[in-house]
Amino acid sequence: MIILATSSYSNNISSCSDDPNISGIWKLNQSISTSSGDCLSISISDVILDCQGYLINSTNNSATTYGIQTTPGFENITIQNCNIKNFGTNNNDAGLRIRGDYKTIKNNNLSNNYIGLDIQGKYYNLSNINSSNNFDGIRLNYFENSTIKNTVTNKNSNTGIKINWGSNINNFSNIISRYNNFGIELHS
């Protein structure tokens, strides 16, 4: 069972230095950008990050690594309603870099990143993800006991969805992967 932080109060995020630092609801109140390093990092459990449709943008993708990242060991994190663009130029860079277990990722648009969504963990609920014009749209590592639904990967120069080692017992439904070099790539 996943229990998420619930509260009528929310904390505002108005810059890339406003990392969520207490459990609860965090909302972007404007579009934010960075020219170096990461934008937002979540290193606490029981967080809902709601971008409210605002943009998280890198103005210098060769000097930035992650739009949003989570640290392993922290659970019950939801990231929703984000538009994340232009992060990274190498194999470890991503718009969303998610580590650890028990996460919900929904209603996010990821474009022009090296990797749109890079996940390592289990017990995920992913829905309504649009990952386009990245190198890899979605990369899943050690991905287990999770659900992906209503997701589109489009025009990624390498792979739409790459499912790597240690990925088992997952439910995929209503997935569209088109105009990628490889639609869905499986590794064992």
Coordinates of C-alpha atoms in Angstrom, one line a residue:
M1 CA 0.0 0.0 0.0
I2 CA 1.2 3.5 -0.9
I3 CA 0.4 6.3 1.5
L4 CA 1.0 9.7 0.2
A5 CA 1.4 12.9 2.1
T6 CA -1.9 14.7 2.4
S7 CA -2.3 18.2 3.5
S8 CA -4.3 21.2 2.4
Y9 CA -1.2 23.4 2.8
S10 CA 1.4 23.4 0.0
N11 CA 4.9 24.7 -0.2
N12 CA 5.8 26.9 -3.2
I13 CA 8.8 26.3 -5.6
S14 CA 9.9 29.4 -7.5
S15 CA 13.5 28.4 -8.4
C16 CA 15.8 25.5 -8.9
S17 CA 17.2 26.0 -5.5
D18 CA 13.9 25.3 -3.8
D19 CA 14.4 21.6 -3.2
P20 CA 11.6 19.9 -1.3
N21 CA 13.0 19.6 2.2
I22 CA 10.0 18.5 4.3
S23 CA 7.3 15.9 3.6
G24 CA 4.1 17.4 2.1
I25 CA 2.8 19.0 -1.1
W26 CA 5.2 21.1 -3.2
K27 CA 3.9 23.2 -6.1
L28 CA 5.7 25.1 -8.8
N29 CA 4.2 28.6 -8.9
Q30 CA 6.1 29.6 -12.1
S31 CA 8.4 28.1 -14.8
I32 CA 11.9 27.6 -13.6
S33 CA 15.3 27.1 -15.3
T34 CA 18.9 26.5 -14.6
S35 CA 22.1 26.9 -16.6
S36 CA 24.3 24.5 -14.6
G37 CA 23.9 21.4 -12.4
D38 CA 20.6 19.9 -11.5
C39 CA 17.3 21.7 -11.0
L40 CA 15.3 19.9 -8.2
S41 CA 16.4 17.1 -6.0
I42 CA 14.0 15.2 -3.7
S43 CA 15.8 13.5 -0.7
I44 CA 12.8 13.0 1.6
S45 CA 9.9 10.6 1.8
D46 CA 6.2 11.4 1.5
V47 CA 6.3 14.2 -1.1
I48 CA 3.9 15.3 -3.8
L49 CA 5.6 17.5 -6.3
D50 CA 3.0 19.2 -8.6
C51 CA 4.5 21.3 -11.4
Q52 CA 1.0 22.6 -12.3
G53 CA 1.9 22.5 -16.0
Y54 CA 4.9 24.8 -15.5
L55 CA 8.2 24.3 -17.4
I56 CA 11.5 23.1 -15.8
N57 CA 14.1 24.0 -18.4
S58 CA 17.8 23.9 -18.9
T59 CA 19.3 26.9 -20.7
N60 CA 22.6 25.0 -21.2
N61 CA 22.1 21.3 -21.7
S62 CA 25.8 20.6 -21.9
A63 CA 26.2 21.9 -18.3
T64 CA 23.1 20.4 -16.7
T65 CA 22.3 16.8 -15.6
Y66 CA 18.8 16.4 -14.2
G67 CA 15.6 18.3 -14.3
I68 CA 14.3 16.4 -11.2
Q69 CA 16.0 13.6 -9.4
T70 CA 15.0 11.5 -6.4
T71 CA 17.5 9.8 -4.1
P72 CA 17.3 6.1 -3.3
G73 CA 15.9 5.2 0.1
F74 CA 13.1 7.7 0.1
E75 CA 9.6 6.4 -0.7
N76 CA 6.0 7.6 -1.4
I77 CA 7.0 10.3 -3.9
T78 CA 4.6 11.6 -6.6
I79 CA 5.8 13.8 -9.5
Q80 CA 3.0 15.2 -11.6
N81 CA 2.0 17.7 -14.2
C82 CA 5.6 18.7 -15.2
N83 CA 7.0 19.8 -18.5
I84 CA 10.8 19.1 -18.5
K85 CA 13.1 20.1 -21.3
N86 CA 16.7 20.3 -22.4
F87 CA 18.6 18.4 -19.7
G88 CA 21.9 16.6 -20.4
T89 CA 24.1 15.4 -23.1
N90 CA 25.5 12.0 -21.8
N91 CA 24.3 8.6 -20.8
N92 CA 23.6 9.5 -17.1
D93 CA 21.6 12.7 -17.8
A94 CA 17.8 12.9 -17.7
G95 CA 14.8 15.1 -17.5
L96 CA 13.5 12.9 -14.7
R97 CA 16.1 10.7 -12.9
I98 CA 14.2 8.5 -10.4
R99 CA 15.8 6.2 -7.9
G100 CA 14.3 4.1 -5.1
D101 CA 11.0 2.4 -4.7
Y102 CA 7.3 3.3 -4.4
K103 CA 6.9 6.3 -6.7
T104 CA 4.1 7.7 -8.8
I105 CA 4.9 9.6 -12.0
K106 CA 2.0 11.0 -13.9
N107 CA 0.9 13.6 -16.4
N108 CA 4.5 14.6 -17.4
N109 CA 5.9 15.8 -20.7
L110 CA 9.6 15.2 -21.3
S111 CA 11.4 16.5 -24.4
N112 CA 14.8 17.3 -25.7
N113 CA 16.6 15.6 -22.8
Y114 CA 19.3 13.0 -23.2
I115 CA 17.0 10.5 -21.4
G116 CA 13.4 11.7 -20.9
L117 CA 12.6 9.4 -17.9
D118 CA 15.3 7.2 -16.2
I119 CA 14.1 4.9 -13.5
Q120 CA 15.7 2.4 -11.3
G121 CA 13.5 0.8 -8.7
K122 CA 10.3 -1.1 -8.1
Y123 CA 6.6 -0.5 -7.2
Y124 CA 6.0 2.3 -9.6
N125 CA 2.8 3.7 -11.1
L126 CA 3.5 5.6 -14.3
S127 CA 0.7 7.1 -16.3
N128 CA 0.2 9.7 -19.0
I129 CA 3.8 10.2 -19.8
N130 CA 4.8 11.8 -23.1
S131 CA 8.5 11.5 -23.8
S132 CA 9.6 12.8 -27.2
N133 CA 12.7 14.2 -29.0
N134 CA 15.1 12.8 -26.5
F135 CA 17.9 10.3 -27.1
D136 CA 16.1 7.6 -25.1
G137 CA 12.4 8.3 -24.2
I138 CA 12.2 6.1 -21.2
R139 CA 14.9 3.9 -19.6
L140 CA 13.9 1.3 -17.0
N141 CA 16.5 -0.5 -14.9
Y142 CA 15.7 -3.1 -12.2
F143 CA 12.1 -2.1 -12.8
E144 CA 9.8 -4.5 -11.0
N145 CA 6.2 -4.9 -9.8
S146 CA 5.2 -1.8 -11.6
T147 CA 2.5 -0.4 -14.0
I148 CA 3.0 1.8 -17.0
K149 CA -0.2 3.0 -18.8
N150 CA -1.3 5.6 -21.3
T151 CA 2.2 6.5 -22.3
V152 CA 3.6 7.8 -25.6
T153 CA 7.3 7.8 -26.7
N154 CA 7.7 9.7 -30.0
K155 CA 10.6 10.7 -32.2
N156 CA 13.4 9.7 -29.8
S157 CA 16.6 9.4 -31.7
N158 CA 17.5 6.0 -30.1
T159 CA 14.9 4.1 -28.2
G160 CA 11.3 4.8 -27.2
I161 CA 11.3 2.5 -24.2
K162 CA 14.5 0.6 -23.1
I163 CA 13.9 -2.1 -20.6
N164 CA 17.2 -3.2 -19.1
W165 CA 18.5 -5.9 -16.8
G166 CA 16.6 -7.1 -13.7
S167 CA 13.2 -5.9 -14.9
N168 CA 10.3 -8.3 -14.0
I169 CA 6.6 -8.6 -13.3
N170 CA 5.4 -5.4 -14.8
N171 CA 2.1 -4.4 -16.4
F172 CA 2.2 -2.3 -19.6
S173 CA -1.1 -1.0 -21.2
N174 CA -1.9 1.5 -23.9
I175 CA 1.7 2.2 -24.8
I176 CA 2.4 4.0 -28.1
S177 CA 6.0 4.1 -29.3
R178 CA 6.4 5.6 -32.8
Y179 CA 9.0 7.2 -35.0
N180 CA 11.9 6.1 -32.7
N181 CA 15.0 4.3 -34.0
F182 CA 13.9 1.4 -31.8
G183 CA 10.3 1.3 -30.4
I184 CA 10.7 -0.9 -27.4
E185 CA 14.1 -2.5 -26.6
L186 CA 14.4 -5.5 -24.2
H187 CA 17.6 -6.5 -22.4
S188 CA 18.0 -9.5 -20.1

